[in-house]
PDB file of C-alpha atoms in Angstrom:
ATOM      1  CA  MET A   1     -32.089   4.798   6.214  1.00 49.00           C
ATOM      2  CA  SER A   2     -33.488   1.576   3.955  1.00 49.00           C
ATOM      3  CA  ALA A   3     -33.895   4.294   0.925  1.00 44.00           C
ATOM      4  CA  HIS A   4     -30.160   4.034   0.444  1.00 49.00           C
ATOM      5  CA  LEU A   5     -29.525   0.530   0.847  1.00 56.00           C
ATOM      6  CA  PRO A   6     -28.232  -0.622  -2.890  1.00 56.00           C
ATOM      7  CA  PHE A   7     -30.613  -3.099  -3.883  1.00 55.00           C
ATOM      8  CA  SER A   8     -30.934  -3.463  -7.235  1.00 51.00           C
ATOM      9  CA  ARG A   9     -34.052  -1.902  -8.978  1.00 50.00           C
ATOM     10  CA  LEU A  10     -34.171  -4.833 -11.864  1.00 48.00           C
ATOM     11  CA  ARG A  11     -36.672  -7.614 -11.275  1.00 55.00           C
ATOM     12  CA  ILE A  12     -34.766 -10.695  -9.712  1.00 64.00           C
ATOM     13  CA  ASP A  13     -36.412 -13.626  -8.896  1.00 69.00           C
ATOM     14  CA  ALA A  14     -36.041 -14.625  -4.759  1.00 77.00           C
ATOM     15  CA  ASP A  15     -34.931 -17.774  -5.503  1.00 74.00           C
ATOM     16  CA  ASP A  16     -31.744 -16.302  -7.294  1.00 87.00           C
ATOM     17  CA  LEU A  17     -30.531 -14.964  -4.826  1.00 91.00           C
ATOM     18  CA  ARG A  18     -29.130 -18.385  -3.993  1.00 93.00           C
ATOM     19  CA  PRO A  19     -26.927 -19.373  -7.135  1.00 94.00           C
ATOM     20  CA  LEU A  20     -25.432 -22.201  -8.025  1.00 94.00           C
ATOM     21  CA  VAL A  21     -23.186 -21.747 -10.898  1.00 96.00           C
ATOM     22  CA  PRO A  22     -19.406 -19.310 -10.210  1.00 98.00           C
ATOM     23  CA  ILE A  23     -19.727 -18.025 -13.378  1.00 98.00           C
ATOM     24  CA  VAL A  24     -22.650 -17.132 -16.035  1.00 97.00           C
ATOM     25  CA  GLN A  25     -22.129 -16.081 -19.678  1.00 97.00           C
ATOM     26  CA  LEU A  26     -24.928 -13.288 -20.293  1.00 96.00           C
ATOM     27  CA  ASN A  27     -25.549 -13.334 -23.847  1.00 95.00           C
ATOM     28  CA  LYS A  28     -25.101 -15.169 -26.372  1.00 93.00           C
ATOM     29  CA  VAL A  29     -22.251 -13.806 -28.493  1.00 91.00           C
ATOM     30  CA  GLU A  30     -19.481 -16.852 -29.584  1.00 84.00           C
ATOM     31  CA  ASN A  31     -16.988 -14.791 -31.281  1.00 75.00           C
ATOM     32  CA  GLY A  32     -13.727 -16.696 -30.366  1.00 72.00           C
ATOM     33  CA  SER A  33     -11.515 -13.904 -31.194  1.00 77.00           C
ATOM     34  CA  ALA A  34     -12.928 -10.993 -29.492  1.00 88.00           C
ATOM     35  CA  THR A  35     -11.797 -10.833 -25.927  1.00 94.00           C
ATOM     36  CA  PRO A  36     -14.746 -11.112 -23.198  1.00 97.00           C
ATOM     37  CA  ILE A  37     -15.760  -8.773 -20.557  1.00 98.00           C
ATOM     38  CA  PHE A  38     -16.088 -10.570 -17.023  1.00 99.00           C
ATOM     39  CA  CYS A  39     -18.674  -8.509 -14.614  1.00 99.00           C
ATOM     40  CA  VAL A  40     -19.012  -8.153 -11.243  1.00 98.00           C
ATOM     41  CA  HIS A  41     -22.165  -8.605  -9.791  1.00 97.00           C
ATOM     42  CA  SER A  42     -24.233  -5.986  -7.681  1.00 93.00           C
ATOM     43  CA  ILE A  43     -24.855  -6.351  -3.892  1.00 91.00           C
ATOM     44  CA  GLU A  44     -27.559  -9.283  -4.872  1.00 92.00           C
ATOM     45  CA  GLY A  45     -24.365 -11.357  -6.087  1.00 95.00           C
ATOM     46  CA  VAL A  46     -25.834 -12.549  -9.358  1.00 96.00           C
ATOM     47  CA  GLY A  47     -25.701 -11.879 -12.909  1.00 95.00           C
ATOM     48  CA  ILE A  48     -29.565 -11.027 -14.028  1.00 92.00           C
ATOM     49  CA  PRO A  49     -28.882  -7.031 -13.052  1.00 92.00           C
ATOM     50  CA  LEU A  50     -26.451  -6.852 -16.519  1.00 95.00           C
ATOM     51  CA  MET A  51     -27.927  -9.282 -18.742  1.00 94.00           C
ATOM     52  CA  THR A  52     -30.150  -6.348 -20.357  1.00 93.00           C
ATOM     53  CA  LEU A  53     -26.755  -4.341 -20.738  1.00 94.00           C
ATOM     54  CA  ALA A  54     -25.151  -7.607 -21.907  1.00 95.00           C
ATOM     55  CA  GLU A  55     -27.036  -8.673 -24.681  1.00 94.00           C
ATOM     56  CA  LYS A  56     -26.255  -5.022 -26.288  1.00 94.00           C
ATOM     57  CA  LEU A  57     -22.622  -5.894 -26.504  1.00 94.00           C
ATOM     58  CA  GLN A  58     -20.779  -7.547 -29.593  1.00 93.00           C
ATOM     59  CA  VAL A  59     -18.563  -9.478 -27.345  1.00 95.00           C
ATOM     60  CA  PRO A  60     -19.154 -12.246 -24.905  1.00 96.00           C
ATOM     61  CA  VAL A  61     -19.849 -10.910 -21.216  1.00 98.00           C
ATOM     62  CA  TYR A  62     -19.630 -13.058 -18.706  1.00 98.00           C
ATOM     63  CA  CYS A  63     -20.457 -12.400 -14.922  1.00 98.00           C
ATOM     64  CA  PHE A  64     -19.111 -13.937 -11.588  1.00 99.00           C
ATOM     65  CA  GLN A  65     -22.004 -14.942  -9.257  1.00 98.00           C
ATOM     66  CA  CYS A  66     -21.228 -15.058  -5.523  1.00 98.00           C
ATOM     67  CA  THR A  67     -22.029 -19.098  -4.560  1.00 97.00           C
ATOM     68  CA  GLU A  68     -21.961 -20.596  -0.862  1.00 96.00           C
ATOM     69  CA  GLU A  69     -18.326 -21.591  -2.131  1.00 97.00           C
ATOM     70  CA  THR A  70     -17.434 -17.814  -2.745  1.00 98.00           C
ATOM     71  CA  PRO A  71     -14.994 -16.727   0.298  1.00 98.00           C
ATOM     72  CA  LEU A  72     -16.260 -13.471   2.042  1.00 98.00           C
ATOM     73  CA  ASP A  73     -13.191 -13.420   4.479  1.00 96.00           C
ATOM     74  CA  SER A  74     -12.372  -9.980   2.566  1.00 97.00           C
ATOM     75  CA  VAL A  75     -12.572  -7.992  -0.856  1.00 97.00           C
ATOM     76  CA  LYS A  76      -9.051  -9.079  -1.792  1.00 97.00           C
ATOM     77  CA  ALA A  77     -10.266 -13.040  -1.288  1.00 98.00           C
ATOM     78  CA  ILE A  78     -13.313 -12.440  -3.338  1.00 98.00           C
ATOM     79  CA  ALA A  79     -11.310 -11.015  -6.069  1.00 98.00           C
ATOM     80  CA  ASN A  80      -8.531 -13.419  -5.519  1.00 98.00           C
ATOM     81  CA  CYS A  81     -11.615 -16.490  -6.084  1.00 98.00           C
ATOM     82  CA  TYR A  82     -13.067 -14.253  -9.185  1.00 99.00           C
ATOM     83  CA  ILE A  83      -9.397 -14.301 -10.998  1.00 98.00           C
ATOM     84  CA  GLN A  84      -9.269 -17.705 -10.975  1.00 98.00           C
ATOM     85  CA  ARG A  85     -12.717 -18.385 -12.414  1.00 98.00           C
ATOM     86  CA  MET A  86     -12.056 -15.745 -14.982  1.00 98.00           C
ATOM     87  CA  LYS A  87      -9.068 -17.720 -16.090  1.00 98.00           C
ATOM     88  CA  LYS A  88     -10.286 -20.909 -16.426  1.00 97.00           C
ATOM     89  CA  ILE A  89     -12.302 -18.862 -19.195  1.00 96.00           C
ATOM     90  CA  GLN A  90      -9.622 -16.466 -20.854  1.00 96.00           C
ATOM     91  CA  PRO A  91      -5.936 -17.863 -19.573  1.00 96.00           C
ATOM     92  CA  LYS A  92      -4.210 -15.030 -20.453  1.00 95.00           C
ATOM     93  CA  GLY A  93      -4.760 -11.152 -20.715  1.00 92.00           C
ATOM     94  CA  PRO A  94      -5.483  -7.962 -21.246  1.00 96.00           C
ATOM     95  CA  TYR A  95      -8.610  -8.739 -19.511  1.00 98.00           C
ATOM     96  CA  ARG A  96     -11.347  -6.186 -19.711  1.00 98.00           C
ATOM     97  CA  ILE A  97     -13.016  -5.841 -16.381  1.00 98.00           C
ATOM     98  CA  LEU A  98     -16.445  -4.621 -15.350  1.00 98.00           C
ATOM     99  CA  GLY A  99     -17.852  -3.766 -11.925  1.00 97.00           C
ATOM    100  CA  TYR A 100     -21.474  -2.290 -11.134  1.00 95.00           C
ATOM    101  CA  SER A 101     -22.660  -0.743  -7.699  1.00 91.00           C
ATOM    102  CA  TYR A 102     -21.454  -2.840  -5.470  1.00 92.00           C
ATOM    103  CA  GLY A 103     -18.989  -5.121  -7.555  1.00 96.00           C
ATOM    104  CA  ALA A 104     -16.732  -1.760  -8.880  1.00 95.00           C
ATOM    105  CA  THR A 105     -15.388  -2.589  -5.148  1.00 95.00           C
ATOM    106  CA  ILE A 106     -14.663  -5.967  -6.218  1.00 97.00           C
ATOM    107  CA  ALA A 107     -14.044  -5.572  -9.793  1.00 98.00           C
ATOM    108  CA  PHE A 108     -11.183  -2.303  -8.644  1.00 97.00           C
ATOM    109  CA  ASN A 109      -9.164  -5.048  -6.472  1.00 97.00           C
ATOM    110  CA  ILE A 110      -8.966  -7.648  -9.467  1.00 98.00           C
ATOM    111  CA  ALA A 111      -7.606  -5.303 -11.463  1.00 97.00           C
ATOM    112  CA  THR A 112      -4.934  -4.150  -9.080  1.00 96.00           C
ATOM    113  CA  GLN A 113      -4.353  -8.041  -8.260  1.00 96.00           C
ATOM    114  CA  LEU A 114      -3.506  -8.376 -11.998  1.00 97.00           C
ATOM    115  CA  GLN A 115      -1.445  -5.494 -11.953  1.00 96.00           C
ATOM    116  CA  ALA A 116       0.884  -6.676  -9.211  1.00 94.00           C
ATOM    117  CA  GLN A 117       0.693 -10.315 -10.098  1.00 93.00           C
ATOM    118  CA  GLU A 118       1.368  -9.316 -13.939  1.00 92.00           C
ATOM    119  CA  LEU A 119       2.113  -6.375 -15.641  1.00 89.00           C
ATOM    120  CA  PRO A 120      -0.149  -2.892 -15.952  1.00 89.00           C
ATOM    121  CA  GLU A 121      -0.878  -3.936 -19.460  1.00 92.00           C
ATOM    122  CA  THR A 122      -2.756  -7.052 -18.257  1.00 95.00           C
ATOM    123  CA  VAL A 123      -5.835  -5.026 -17.556  1.00 97.00           C
ATOM    124  CA  GLU A 124      -6.622  -3.302 -20.627  1.00 96.00           C
ATOM    125  CA  HIS A 125     -10.429  -1.883 -19.758  1.00 95.00           C
ATOM    126  CA  LEU A 126     -11.428  -1.051 -16.414  1.00 96.00           C
ATOM    127  CA  ILE A 127     -14.868  -0.208 -16.069  1.00 97.00           C
ATOM    128  CA  LEU A 128     -17.010   1.095 -13.209  1.00 95.00           C
ATOM    129  CA  LEU A 129     -20.939   1.568 -13.677  1.00 93.00           C
ATOM    130  CA  ASP A 130     -22.079   3.675 -10.755  1.00 88.00           C
ATOM    131  CA  GLY A 131     -19.978   2.303  -8.176  1.00 88.00           C
ATOM    132  CA  SER A 132     -16.100   2.720  -6.711  1.00 89.00           C
ATOM    133  CA  HIS A 133     -13.657   1.630  -4.320  1.00 87.00           C
ATOM    134  CA  LYS A 134     -15.846   3.620  -1.487  1.00 84.00           C
ATOM    135  CA  TYR A 135     -18.913   2.321  -2.060  1.00 75.00           C
ATOM    136  CA  THR A 136     -19.986   2.000   1.256  1.00 73.00           C
ATOM    137  CA  ARG A 137     -18.677   5.242   2.141  1.00 68.00           C
ATOM    138  CA  THR A 138     -22.081   6.347   1.062  1.00 70.00           C
ATOM    139  CA  TYR A 139     -24.132   4.497   3.264  1.00 69.00           C
ATOM    140  CA  ARG A 140     -21.926   5.192   5.896  1.00 65.00           C
ATOM    141  CA  ASN A 141     -22.397   8.804   5.634  1.00 63.00           C
ATOM    142  CA  ALA A 142     -26.013   8.360   5.043  1.00 66.00           C
ATOM    143  CA  TYR A 143     -26.409   6.163   8.486  1.00 63.00           C
ATOM    144  CA  ARG A 144     -24.512   9.339  10.156  1.00 61.00           C
ATOM    145  CA  ILE A 145     -27.572  11.500   8.917  1.00 63.00           C
ATOM    146  CA  ALA A 146     -30.083   8.805  10.048  1.00 65.00           C
ATOM    147  CA  TYR A 147     -28.831   8.800  13.670  1.00 62.00           C
ATOM    148  CA  GLY A 148     -26.592  11.481  14.209  1.00 55.00           C
ATOM    149  CA  PHE A 149     -22.850   9.646  14.513  1.00 50.00           C
ATOM    150  CA  ALA A 150     -21.080   6.999  12.260  1.00 61.00           C
ATOM    151  CA  ALA A 151     -21.494   2.955  13.227  1.00 58.00           C
ATOM    152  CA  GLY A 152     -18.455   1.582  14.680  1.00 65.00           C
ATOM    153  CA  ASP A 153     -18.322  -2.112  13.888  1.00 70.00           C
ATOM    154  CA  LEU A 154     -20.871  -2.818  11.520  1.00 75.00           C
ATOM    155  CA  SER A 155     -20.417  -6.400  12.544  1.00 77.00           C
ATOM    156  CA  SER A 156     -21.471  -5.931  15.500  1.00 79.00           C
ATOM    157  CA  ASP A 157     -24.007  -2.976  15.217  1.00 84.00           C
ATOM    158  CA  PRO A 158     -27.648  -3.737  15.556  1.00 88.00           C
ATOM    159  CA  ARG A 159     -29.230  -0.916  13.739  1.00 87.00           C
ATOM    160  CA  PHE A 160     -27.024  -1.869  10.589  1.00 86.00           C
ATOM    161  CA  GLU A 161     -28.324  -5.011  10.949  1.00 90.00           C
ATOM    162  CA  SER A 162     -31.835  -4.286  11.234  1.00 91.00           C
ATOM    163  CA  GLU A 163     -31.670  -1.607   8.302  1.00 88.00           C
ATOM    164  CA  LEU A 164     -30.183  -4.380   6.189  1.00 90.00           C
ATOM    165  CA  LEU A 165     -33.036  -6.850   7.061  1.00 93.00           C
ATOM    166  CA  CYS A 166     -35.717  -4.389   6.823  1.00 92.00           C
ATOM    167  CA  ALA A 167     -34.641  -2.971   3.325  1.00 89.00           C
ATOM    168  CA  PHE A 168     -34.701  -6.872   2.594  1.00 90.00           C
ATOM    169  CA  ALA A 169     -37.705  -7.535   3.471  1.00 91.00           C
ATOM    170  CA  ILE A 170     -39.415  -4.510   1.970  1.00 89.00           C
ATOM    171  CA  ARG A 171     -37.920  -5.584  -1.622  1.00 86.00           C
ATOM    172  CA  PHE A 172     -39.855  -9.255  -1.169  1.00 86.00           C
ATOM    173  CA  ALA A 173     -42.274  -8.610   1.153  1.00 83.00           C
ATOM    174  CA  SER A 174     -44.277  -5.682  -0.087  1.00 80.00           C
ATOM    175  CA  ASP A 175     -46.749  -5.505   2.771  1.00 85.00           C
ATOM    176  CA  THR A 176     -44.152  -4.885   5.196  1.00 87.00           C
ATOM    177  CA  ASP A 177     -44.417  -2.053   7.701  1.00 92.00           C
ATOM    178  CA  TYR A 178     -40.953  -0.727   7.882  1.00 91.00           C
ATOM    179  CA  ARG A 179     -40.947   1.082  11.036  1.00 92.00           C
ATOM    180  CA  ALA A 180     -42.804  -1.608  12.821  1.00 94.00           C
ATOM    181  CA  LEU A 181     -40.613  -4.166  11.267  1.00 94.00           C
ATOM    182  CA  ARG A 182     -37.191  -2.030  12.383  1.00 93.00           C
ATOM    183  CA  ASN A 183     -38.384  -2.098  16.090  1.00 94.00           C
ATOM    184  CA  GLU A 184     -38.930  -5.288  16.250  1.00 96.00           C
ATOM    185  CA  LEU A 185     -35.571  -6.088  14.882  1.00 96.00           C
ATOM    186  CA  MET A 186     -33.642  -3.712  17.596  1.00 94.00           C
ATOM    187  CA  ARG A 187     -35.267  -5.724  20.159  1.00 96.00           C
ATOM    188  CA  GLN A 188     -33.943  -8.855  19.183  1.00 96.00           C
ATOM    189  CA  PRO A 189     -30.716  -9.896  21.041  1.00 96.00           C
ATOM    190  CA  SER A 190     -28.643 -11.244  18.361  1.00 96.00           C
ATOM    191  CA  TRP A 191     -28.297 -11.433  14.390  1.00 96.00           C
ATOM    192  CA  GLU A 192     -29.577 -14.910  14.233  1.00 96.00           C
ATOM    193  CA  ASP A 193     -32.562 -13.623  16.363  1.00 96.00           C
ATOM    194  CA  ARG A 194     -33.170 -10.456  13.859  1.00 96.00           C
ATOM    195  CA  VAL A 195     -33.027 -12.750  10.643  1.00 96.00           C
ATOM    196  CA  GLN A 196     -35.558 -15.408  12.328  1.00 94.00           C
ATOM    197  CA  CYS A 197     -38.007 -12.509  12.441  1.00 93.00           C
ATOM    198  CA  VAL A 198     -37.351 -11.829   8.738  1.00 93.00           C
ATOM    199  CA  GLN A 199     -37.316 -15.264   7.396  1.00 91.00           C
ATOM    200  CA  ASP A 200     -40.792 -16.227   8.795  1.00 86.00           C
ATOM    201  CA  LYS A 201     -42.125 -12.549   7.381  1.00 86.00           C
ATOM    202  CA  VAL A 202     -40.658 -13.189   4.049  1.00 89.00           C
ATOM    203  CA  MET A 203     -41.746 -16.716   3.873  1.00 87.00           C
ATOM    204  CA  SER A 204     -45.269 -15.404   4.491  1.00 80.00           C
ATOM    205  CA  GLY A 205     -44.969 -13.631   1.164  1.00 76.00           C
ATOM    206  CA  GLY A 206     -44.691 -16.681  -1.029  1.00 77.00           C
ATOM    207  CA  MET A 207     -41.698 -14.954  -3.210  1.00 81.00           C
ATOM    208  CA  PHE A 208     -39.369 -17.596  -1.708  1.00 86.00           C
ATOM    209  CA  SER A 209     -39.733 -21.994  -2.233  1.00 84.00           C
ATOM    210  CA  ASN A 210     -37.296 -22.147   0.781  1.00 87.00           C
ATOM    211  CA  ILE A 211     -36.156 -20.744   3.963  1.00 91.00           C
ATOM    212  CA  SER A 212     -32.544 -21.604   3.459  1.00 93.00           C
ATOM    213  CA  THR A 213     -32.443 -19.038   0.327  1.00 93.00           C
ATOM    214  CA  ILE A 214     -33.198 -16.303   2.444  1.00 93.00           C
ATOM    215  CA  VAL A 215     -31.048 -17.327   5.311  1.00 95.00           C
ATOM    216  CA  PHE A 216     -28.059 -17.390   2.902  1.00 96.00           C
ATOM    217  CA  ALA A 217     -28.990 -14.165   1.064  1.00 95.00           C
ATOM    218  CA  VAL A 218     -29.406 -12.217   4.184  1.00 95.00           C
ATOM    219  CA  ASN A 219     -26.382 -14.029   5.482  1.00 97.00           C
ATOM    220  CA  SER A 220     -23.969 -12.834   2.271  1.00 97.00           C
ATOM    221  CA  LEU A 221     -25.538  -9.653   2.088  1.00 93.00           C
ATOM    222  CA  ARG A 222     -24.409  -8.571   5.417  1.00 93.00           C
ATOM    223  CA  GLN A 223     -21.010 -10.249   5.114  1.00 95.00           C
ATOM    224  CA  LYS A 224     -20.388  -8.612   1.927  1.00 94.00           C
ATOM    225  CA  PHE A 225     -21.017  -4.940   2.962  1.00 90.00           C
ATOM    226  CA  ILE A 226     -18.545  -5.508   6.406  1.00 90.00           C
ATOM    227  CA  ILE A 227     -15.791  -6.647   4.242  1.00 93.00           C
ATOM    228  CA  ALA A 228     -16.785  -3.743   1.796  1.00 90.00           C
ATOM    229  CA  ASP A 229     -16.728  -1.109   4.497  1.00 86.00           C
ATOM    230  CA  ARG A 230     -13.196  -2.371   5.911  1.00 88.00           C
ATOM    231  CA  TYR A 231     -11.528  -2.265   2.287  1.00 91.00           C
ATOM    232  CA  ILE A 232      -8.697  -0.062   1.796  1.00 89.00           C
ATOM    233  CA  PRO A 233      -6.778  -0.203  -1.603  1.00 91.00           C
ATOM    234  CA  GLU A 234      -2.977  -1.843  -1.213  1.00 90.00           C
ATOM    235  CA  GLN A 235      -1.991  -0.278  -4.629  1.00 90.00           C
ATOM    236  CA  LYS A 236      -3.483   2.532  -6.962  1.00 90.00           C
ATOM    237  CA  PHE A 237      -4.531   1.102 -10.449  1.00 93.00           C
ATOM    238  CA  GLN A 238      -2.033   1.808 -13.264  1.00 91.00           C
ATOM    239  CA  GLY A 239      -4.036   3.087 -16.030  1.00 88.00           C
ATOM    240  CA  ASP A 240      -7.639   5.029 -16.956  1.00 84.00           C
ATOM    241  CA  VAL A 241     -10.718   3.917 -15.400  1.00 89.00           C
ATOM    242  CA  VAL A 242     -14.345   4.560 -17.380  1.00 91.00           C
ATOM    243  CA  LEU A 243     -16.951   5.733 -14.619  1.00 90.00           C
ATOM    244  CA  ILE A 244     -20.561   5.214 -15.636  1.00 90.00           C
ATOM    245  CA  ARG A 245     -22.268   7.382 -12.853  1.00 83.00           C
ATOM    246  CA  ALA A 246     -26.109   8.193 -11.915  1.00 76.00           C
ATOM    247  CA  LYS A 247     -26.868  11.813 -12.156  1.00 72.00           C
ATOM    248  CA  HIS A 248     -28.892  11.802  -9.022  1.00 64.00           C
ATOM    249  CA  GLY A 249     -27.806   9.284  -6.170  1.00 59.00           C
ATOM    250  CA  ALA A 250     -26.438   8.602  -3.014  1.00 53.00           C
ATOM    251  CA  ALA A 251     -23.049   8.514  -4.076  1.00 51.00           C
ATOM    252  CA  ILE A 252     -23.090  12.089  -5.440  1.00 52.00           C
ATOM    253  CA  VAL A 253     -26.108  12.782  -2.371  1.00 46.00           C
ATOM    254  CA  GLU A 254     -23.648  11.870   0.345  1.00 56.00           C
ATOM    255  CA  GLY A 255     -20.735  13.689  -0.283  1.00 61.00           C
ATOM    256  CA  ILE A 256     -17.891  11.397  -1.433  1.00 71.00           C
ATOM    257  CA  GLY A 257     -17.633  13.481  -4.352  1.00 74.00           C
ATOM    258  CA  SER A 258     -18.520  13.451  -8.705  1.00 75.00           C
ATOM    259  CA  ASP A 259     -15.537  11.486  -9.123  1.00 79.00           C
ATOM    260  CA  TYR A 260     -16.674   8.788  -6.749  1.00 80.00           C
ATOM    261  CA  GLY A 261     -13.056   9.212  -4.517  1.00 79.00           C
ATOM    262  CA  LEU A 262     -11.108   7.809  -7.623  1.00 82.00           C
ATOM    263  CA  HIS A 263      -8.835  10.602  -8.061  1.00 75.00           C
ATOM    264  CA  GLU A 264      -6.951   8.729  -4.663  1.00 80.00           C
ATOM    265  CA  VAL A 265      -6.403   5.761  -6.687  1.00 79.00           C
ATOM    266  CA  LEU A 266      -6.552   6.286 -10.534  1.00 71.00           C
ATOM    267  CA  THR A 267      -6.912   8.727 -13.437  1.00 56.00           C
ATOM    268  CA  ILE A 268     -10.303   8.729 -14.959  1.00 52.00           C
ATOM    269  CA  VAL A 269     -12.559   9.378 -17.682  1.00 56.00           C
ATOM    270  CA  LEU A 270     -16.270  10.557 -16.915  1.00 60.00           C
ATOM    271  CA  LEU A 271     -19.644   9.739 -18.342  1.00 63.00           C
ATOM    272  CA  SER A 272     -23.323  10.212 -16.778  1.00 63.00           C
ATOM    273  CA  ILE A 273     -25.946   7.686 -17.017  1.00 61.00           C
ATOM    274  CA  SER A 274     -28.921   6.626 -14.888  1.00 61.00           C
ATOM    275  CA  HIS A 275     -28.113   4.118 -12.432  1.00 60.00           C
ATOM    276  CA  SER A 276     -31.173   1.353 -13.857  1.00 58.00           C
ATOM    277  CA  LEU A 277     -29.559  -0.128 -16.370  1.00 56.00           C
ATOM    278  CA  THR A 278     -32.870  -0.532 -18.373  1.00 51.00           C
TER     279      THR A 278
END
């Protein structure tokens, strides 16, 4: 199942997984009259995976980052926090919002919150890069295929926790023996004990400068998965969305549909690209 977990294929320095800046500009465009694009990060919570795309655009591009101050109680809480950050840069709409992979779930909620609070026209564009409000459904289905049944509450499931930590370890410690590590993690009595196993292994790989970054990163990853898994949209989006999807990927393979389930909540225009942004 680890192969299904959505860590970015792009290069991310390990210590970047604990961002200090809540919102960053990803390009050097300083056009005061151009409406900026506000991006929501992938599962890692940082803007780096979107930088290559941003550098090709002729408008200012900003990306939210999941700092220690970001509330992870729910998708709605994150979205509300990001709306406040966005309005410090652009106080009034219309807004252009983009969500990449995991970030599509949050971007969708940002857009619907803005429309509920103000007017439908407040959101000029909503662009989803290979993701949707049903983002975690693909990994739920992968879980079912791997184990023969669907998980219950992810917050208390040792199989989910072990798979997540294995995927993290493989990403940052290339010599990881997946099967051996997974078996070791499954024997641990708690999430904290599993984290202890992984942090020691990953630290030995030399990619992280301190253990606290590892602990923050894996706790953040786990919580982001859990809240997205629980997310049910409260409103439909009033307008069209551009979905830019991978030709091949978990969302199509695992059966949520070629529109990633978006027909339930909006009208869409479909384009097809590779999941990688390079």
